[in-house]
Structures are given as C-alpha cells and as structure tokens.
Amino acid sequence: MNAWRPQPSPDRFILPAAVLLCALALAWLASRLLDRVAGVQLDVGVFLLGLEFFLVLLLACMLLYLSWSAFSIRYLLDDKQLVIRRGGTRYEVPLESITDVYAPGDAVNGKGVTIRWRGLPPFIPGYVVGSGESEQLGKVVCAATTSIRHQVFVRTSSLAFGLSPSDPTGFIEQLEKARKAVSGLLESEESALSIALSGLNEWSARLWSDRLARRLLIVGLVLNVLFFGYLSLVYKDLPARLPLHWNAQAQIDRIGDPTELLRLPMFAAGAWLFSVVAAAWALRKERAVSLFLLGGAVAVQVVFWAGALSIVLRTVG
C-alpha cells in the first residue's frame, strides 16, 4: 500500500501553537484561582475564574483534537481501494467506484470547482476539512491542507473527495494506474463506499448525527451556560444572608450564604454531562432511552433555573 502525505502547510502549526497558548492561559488562571481561594471565601470572583478555566480547558481540548486531525491526514492507495484518513475518521473508496479524477485547477463541466460549505466553513489555515455541496461535483468532502483550487478531486457516483497529496501529479498517475487494473471488474461486483469511525469520533458520531438528539443536547448546554451567566450578573446584588427555601405557608424556613446559590448551575452542568455520556451509550441500543435522557437534561436545567429565579426575584425584588 502506497501512503501519501498531504502537502506541507506551515499554517497547520497555528493549531498546536493555539493549544500551547491555551495551556499557558490555563496555568495562569489556575494560579489566580488558587491565590483567590487562599485569600477569600467562595465569591463571585472565584466563581468566574472557575468558569473561565473550564471554558479555556474546553477550547484547548477542541484545538488538541483538531491538531491531531490535521497532522494525521493520510491518503493510502493499494490495488483495491483508496483510503482517506484523518483523525478518527477513515473513508474507504473502492477503486471501481471512482468515476473521475480531476487535477488541481481542472475545470468541471467548463467551470472551476466551487463548494457551498455545510455548517461552518473550514476557516483554519492549513486545515481544509469539511463537507458541502458543489454545483460541479455534487456532495463533497474535503480532507486537505490546501485551498480548493489546489486540491485533487476524486469523484464517485455518490460523493466527491477533495485531497491535497504532496505530489499531485504522481498521486494521480498511481491512482489512474490502479483504476485501470480493476477496470475489468463487473458492475455487479462493485463495492460500496464506506466510512469507518474510531475513538472519539465513533463515540460521538451517532449522537451528533441524530437531529433530535443533537438539538436536545445543544438546548441543554445553552440553558446551562446562560444559567452561569445570569447568576454571575445578579450575584453582586444579593444580600449576605439569603433566603433559600419557603414552606407551604410561604414562610422562610432556611437561610444561607449566597455562595450556595452558585452550586445550582454546577449541579445542572453535572446532570447535563452525565446525561450526554449516558445518551451516547444508550443510543446504540435504544434511541428512545437516549432521547429520554437528553430531554431529562433539558428539564433539569429548567427546574434549576426556576428554583434560582424564585430565590433571586423574591430577594432582590
């Protein structure tokens, strides 16, 4: 099997550099957080520093995954198939399913290739990975390090791939030679294009590809983030002693420190995270259970929101 690396792109080093910057930011935030915790009781400053630390950690994990994906792009060619690999995603393209191969800059039906990206366009320099629709090629998936006009496009009956092998001319020659070797294969024996996932991709792909599950996941996360933001805004206006519970006669039966209110979004975040992990596992066996868990995570956010609003509005109002 011949392995082809993508064209070298110095811009790809922006990703690991960004990971390093996030690591430095995490170290600085951790130092600030420890100093503040040592000097004061839990207050809104500690709360906000902790929230910033969590968000930067999340960003660092995302950038680390993108770095791995960018630097693991490979194109593997043998006498049966073309394998396109990046991160935990692997496209296996049987040679007999390939209908056309276009060199960089080639016109398709008299026009240069253009792509209307699905979702966010691949805006990271040196990491042109994404999917979309092309007027000339139909559905397209790019796994490349160069812009569209410098990519080799491999077209099948159902999908086209944008690639950036280090030696486009040599890659195309090898691919065409391999295609000719299987050109005598009967159409009835034609193999299907397949996509294999591993690791984090396999774990999350099923959940994210389910439209209703994806919406419930996002709604729960947005509600939790807004919960953190709301309490951060109103915390400074809360009294030193805060009514936390009322009995059936609307009489206050519990008073506590305002910091206890800050635990609510943390508990809600924990419930959301647990539900997402459990839903990803359950989706393989029963979709209804997965949707129930994600719907329950949204309901938990609403309940905690209602409790916090009840306390804040009765106190501040």
Coordinates of C-alpha atoms in Angstrom, one line a residue:
M1 CA 0.0 0.0 0.0
N2 CA 1.3 3.4 -1.0
A3 CA 1.0 6.2 1.6
W4 CA 0.8 9.8 0.5
R5 CA 1.2 12.7 2.9
P6 CA -0.7 15.9 2.4
Q7 CA 1.1 19.0 1.1
P8 CA 3.1 20.5 3.9
S9 CA 1.5 23.6 5.3
P10 CA 3.3 25.8 7.8
D11 CA -0.2 27.2 8.7
R12 CA -1.1 23.9 10.4
F13 CA 1.3 24.8 13.2
I14 CA -1.2 27.5 14.2
L15 CA -3.3 24.8 15.8
P16 CA -0.6 23.3 18.2
A17 CA 0.5 26.9 18.9
A18 CA -3.0 27.7 19.9
V19 CA -3.1 24.6 22.2
L20 CA 0.2 25.9 23.8
L21 CA -1.4 29.3 24.4
C22 CA -4.4 27.7 26.0
A23 CA -2.1 25.7 28.2
L24 CA -0.4 28.9 29.4
A25 CA -3.7 30.5 29.9
L26 CA -4.9 27.6 32.0
A27 CA -1.7 27.7 34.1
W28 CA -2.3 31.5 34.7
L29 CA -6.0 31.0 35.5
A30 CA -5.2 28.1 37.9
S31 CA -2.6 30.3 39.7
R32 CA -5.1 33.2 40.0
L33 CA -7.8 30.8 41.2
L34 CA -5.6 29.2 43.9
D35 CA -4.4 32.6 45.1
R36 CA -8.0 33.9 45.4
V37 CA -9.3 30.8 47.1
A38 CA -6.4 31.0 49.7
G39 CA -7.3 34.7 50.4
V40 CA -11.1 34.7 50.4
Q41 CA -14.2 32.6 50.8
L42 CA -16.0 31.4 47.7
D43 CA -17.3 34.5 46.0
V44 CA -18.3 35.7 42.5
G45 CA -14.6 36.2 41.6
V46 CA -13.8 32.6 42.4
F47 CA -16.9 31.5 40.5
L48 CA -16.0 33.5 37.4
L49 CA -12.3 32.3 37.4
G50 CA -13.5 28.7 37.7
L51 CA -15.9 29.3 34.8
E52 CA -13.2 30.8 32.6
F53 CA -10.8 27.9 33.5
F54 CA -13.5 25.4 32.3
L55 CA -14.2 27.3 29.1
V56 CA -10.5 27.6 28.2
L57 CA -10.0 23.9 29.0
L58 CA -12.9 23.0 26.7
L59 CA -11.3 25.2 23.9
A60 CA -7.9 23.5 24.5
C61 CA -9.4 20.1 24.1
M62 CA -11.1 21.1 20.9
L63 CA -7.9 22.6 19.5
L64 CA -5.9 19.5 20.5
Y65 CA -8.4 17.2 18.6
L66 CA -8.2 19.5 15.5
S67 CA -4.4 19.4 15.7
W68 CA -4.4 15.6 15.8
S69 CA -6.8 15.5 12.9
A70 CA -4.8 18.0 10.8
F71 CA -1.5 16.2 11.3
S72 CA -2.9 12.7 10.8
I73 CA -4.2 13.3 7.3
R74 CA -3.0 10.5 5.0
Y75 CA -4.0 9.0 1.6
L76 CA -3.4 5.3 1.3
L77 CA -3.6 3.5 -2.1
D78 CA -3.5 -0.2 -2.8
D79 CA -4.8 -2.4 -5.7
K80 CA -8.4 -2.4 -4.4
Q81 CA -9.2 0.9 -2.7
L82 CA -8.2 4.5 -1.9
V83 CA -8.3 5.1 1.9
I84 CA -8.6 8.7 3.1
R85 CA -7.7 9.0 6.8
R86 CA -7.8 11.9 9.2
G87 CA -8.1 11.7 13.0
G88 CA -10.6 9.0 13.9
T89 CA -12.3 9.1 10.5
R90 CA -11.5 6.7 7.7
Y91 CA -13.1 6.8 4.2
E92 CA -12.6 3.6 2.2
V93 CA -13.2 4.3 -1.5
P94 CA -13.2 1.2 -3.8
L95 CA -11.3 1.9 -7.0
E96 CA -14.1 0.6 -9.2
S97 CA -16.5 3.2 -7.6
I98 CA -14.3 6.1 -8.8
T99 CA -15.7 7.7 -11.9
D100 CA -13.5 10.8 -12.4
V101 CA -10.2 12.3 -11.1
Y102 CA -9.5 16.0 -11.5
A103 CA -6.1 17.6 -11.2
P104 CA -5.7 20.9 -9.3
G105 CA -7.3 23.7 -11.3
D106 CA -9.1 21.5 -13.7
A107 CA -12.5 22.8 -14.9
V108 CA -15.5 20.5 -14.4
N109 CA -18.3 21.0 -17.0
G110 CA -16.5 24.1 -18.1
K111 CA -16.4 25.7 -14.6
G112 CA -13.9 25.8 -11.7
V113 CA -14.9 23.9 -8.7
T114 CA -16.8 25.8 -6.1
I115 CA -18.2 24.5 -2.8
R116 CA -21.1 25.8 -0.6
W117 CA -20.0 24.5 2.8
R118 CA -22.4 22.8 5.2
G119 CA -22.3 24.4 8.6
L120 CA -19.1 26.4 9.5
P121 CA -16.7 26.8 6.5
P122 CA -13.1 25.4 7.1
F123 CA -11.5 28.7 8.1
I124 CA -8.5 27.3 9.9
P125 CA -5.3 27.9 7.7
G126 CA -3.8 24.6 6.6
Y127 CA -6.8 22.6 7.7
V128 CA -9.4 22.5 4.9
V129 CA -11.6 19.8 6.3
G130 CA -15.4 19.9 5.8
S131 CA -18.3 18.9 3.7
G132 CA -20.7 20.7 1.4
E133 CA -22.4 20.9 -2.0
S134 CA -20.7 21.7 -5.3
E135 CA -22.5 22.7 -8.4
Q136 CA -20.0 20.8 -10.4
L137 CA -19.4 17.7 -8.3
G138 CA -22.4 17.3 -6.0
K139 CA -21.7 16.3 -2.4
V140 CA -18.1 16.9 -1.5
V141 CA -16.0 16.0 1.5
C142 CA -12.6 17.7 1.8
A143 CA -9.7 16.3 3.8
A144 CA -6.9 18.6 2.7
T145 CA -4.3 21.2 3.7
T146 CA -4.7 23.5 0.7
S147 CA -7.4 25.6 -0.8
I148 CA -10.0 24.2 -3.2
R149 CA -8.2 25.4 -6.3
H150 CA -5.1 23.4 -5.3
Q151 CA -6.9 20.2 -4.5
V152 CA -7.2 16.9 -6.4
F153 CA -10.8 15.9 -6.6
V154 CA -11.7 12.2 -6.7
R155 CA -15.3 11.6 -7.8
T156 CA -17.6 8.7 -7.2
S157 CA -21.3 8.2 -8.1
S158 CA -22.4 9.4 -4.6
L159 CA -19.6 11.6 -3.2
A160 CA -16.5 13.5 -4.3
F161 CA -13.4 14.0 -2.2
G162 CA -11.0 16.9 -2.1
L163 CA -7.4 15.9 -1.4
S164 CA -4.0 17.6 -1.3
P165 CA -1.3 14.9 -1.8
S166 CA 2.2 16.2 -1.6
D167 CA 2.8 15.2 -5.3
P168 CA -0.5 15.7 -7.1
T169 CA 0.9 14.5 -10.5
G170 CA 2.4 11.3 -9.1
F171 CA -0.7 10.6 -7.0
I172 CA -3.0 10.9 -10.0
E173 CA -0.7 8.7 -12.1
Q174 CA -0.7 6.0 -9.4
L175 CA -4.4 6.2 -8.9
E176 CA -5.2 6.0 -12.6
K177 CA -2.9 3.0 -13.0
A178 CA -4.6 1.3 -10.1
R179 CA -8.0 2.1 -11.6
K180 CA -7.1 0.6 -15.0
A181 CA -6.1 -2.6 -13.2
V182 CA -9.6 -3.1 -11.9
S183 CA -11.4 -1.7 -14.9
G184 CA -12.5 -5.2 -15.9
L185 CA -14.5 -5.8 -12.8
L186 CA -18.2 -6.4 -13.5
E187 CA -20.6 -3.8 -12.3
S188 CA -22.5 -6.4 -10.2
E189 CA -19.3 -6.9 -8.2
E190 CA -18.8 -3.2 -7.5
S191 CA -18.1 -2.5 -3.8
A192 CA -19.7 0.3 -1.9
L193 CA -18.1 3.4 -0.4
S194 CA -17.7 3.0 3.4
I195 CA -16.9 5.3 6.3
A196 CA -15.2 3.9 9.4
L197 CA -15.0 5.8 12.7
S198 CA -12.9 5.1 15.8
G199 CA -12.2 6.6 19.2
L200 CA -14.0 9.9 20.0
N201 CA -15.5 10.1 16.5
E202 CA -17.2 6.7 16.9
W203 CA -18.4 7.6 20.4
S204 CA -20.0 10.9 19.4
A205 CA -21.0 10.5 15.7
R206 CA -24.2 8.5 16.4
L207 CA -25.4 11.1 18.9
W208 CA -24.5 14.1 16.8
S209 CA -26.0 12.7 13.6
D210 CA -29.4 12.2 15.2
R211 CA -31.1 15.5 14.6
L212 CA -33.5 15.5 17.6
A213 CA -30.7 14.2 19.9
R214 CA -28.4 17.0 18.7
R215 CA -31.0 19.7 19.3
L216 CA -31.7 18.5 22.8
L217 CA -28.0 18.3 23.6
I218 CA -27.5 21.9 22.4
V219 CA -30.5 23.3 24.1
G220 CA -29.4 21.8 27.4
L221 CA -25.9 23.2 27.1
V222 CA -27.1 26.7 26.1
L223 CA -29.5 26.8 29.1
N224 CA -26.7 25.8 31.4
V225 CA -24.3 28.5 30.0
L226 CA -27.0 31.1 30.3
F227 CA -27.6 29.9 33.9
F228 CA -23.9 30.6 34.8
G229 CA -24.1 34.0 33.1
Y230 CA -27.3 35.0 34.8
L231 CA -26.1 34.2 38.3
S232 CA -22.8 36.0 37.6
L233 CA -24.7 39.1 36.8
V234 CA -27.0 39.1 39.8
Y235 CA -24.6 37.8 42.4
K236 CA -23.3 41.2 43.5
D237 CA -26.8 42.4 44.3
L238 CA -27.6 39.5 46.7
P239 CA -27.7 40.1 50.4
A240 CA -25.1 38.5 52.8
R241 CA -27.8 36.2 54.2
L242 CA -30.1 34.8 51.5
P243 CA -33.5 33.1 52.0
L244 CA -33.2 29.7 50.3
H245 CA -36.4 27.9 51.0
W246 CA -40.1 28.6 51.9
N247 CA -42.5 26.3 53.4
A248 CA -46.1 25.6 52.3
Q249 CA -47.3 28.7 54.2
A250 CA -44.8 30.9 52.2
Q251 CA -42.7 31.3 55.3
I252 CA -38.9 31.3 55.1
D253 CA -37.6 28.1 56.7
R254 CA -34.0 28.2 55.5
I255 CA -31.4 31.0 55.2
G256 CA -27.9 30.5 53.9
D257 CA -24.9 32.1 52.2
P258 CA -25.3 33.3 48.6
T259 CA -22.5 31.0 47.6
E260 CA -24.9 28.1 48.0
L261 CA -26.9 29.5 45.0
L262 CA -23.8 29.1 42.9
R263 CA -24.0 25.4 43.3
L264 CA -27.2 25.1 41.3
P265 CA -25.6 25.7 37.8
M266 CA -22.7 23.4 38.8
F267 CA -25.2 20.6 39.7
A268 CA -27.1 21.3 36.5
A269 CA -23.9 21.1 34.4
G270 CA -23.1 17.8 36.1
A271 CA -26.5 16.4 35.3
W272 CA -26.2 17.6 31.6
L273 CA -22.7 15.9 31.2
F274 CA -23.9 12.7 32.8
S275 CA -27.0 12.6 30.5
V276 CA -24.9 13.2 27.4
V277 CA -22.5 10.4 28.2
A278 CA -25.4 8.0 29.1
A279 CA -27.3 9.0 26.0
A280 CA -24.3 8.3 23.7
W281 CA -24.0 4.8 25.2
A282 CA -27.8 4.2 25.1
L283 CA -28.3 5.3 21.5
R284 CA -26.5 2.2 20.3
K285 CA -29.2 0.0 21.9
E286 CA -32.4 2.1 22.2
R287 CA -32.9 5.6 20.7
A288 CA -36.0 6.3 22.9
V289 CA -33.8 5.9 26.1
S290 CA -31.2 8.3 24.7
L291 CA -33.8 10.9 23.8
F292 CA -35.4 10.5 27.3
L293 CA -32.0 11.1 28.9
L294 CA -31.3 14.2 26.8
G295 CA -34.9 15.5 27.4
G296 CA -34.4 14.9 31.1
A297 CA -31.2 17.0 31.0
V298 CA -33.1 19.9 29.5
A299 CA -35.8 19.5 32.1
V300 CA -33.2 19.6 34.9
Q301 CA -31.9 22.9 33.5
V302 CA -35.4 24.3 33.6
V303 CA -36.1 23.1 37.1
F304 CA -32.8 24.6 38.4
W305 CA -33.5 27.8 36.5
A306 CA -36.9 28.1 38.1
G307 CA -35.5 27.5 41.6
A308 CA -32.8 30.1 41.2
L309 CA -35.2 32.7 39.7
S310 CA -37.6 32.1 42.6
I311 CA -34.9 32.8 45.1
V312 CA -33.4 35.8 43.3
L313 CA -36.7 37.5 42.4
R314 CA -38.1 37.1 45.9
T315 CA -34.9 38.5 47.4
V316 CA -33.9 41.3 45.1
G317 CA -37.5 42.2 44.1

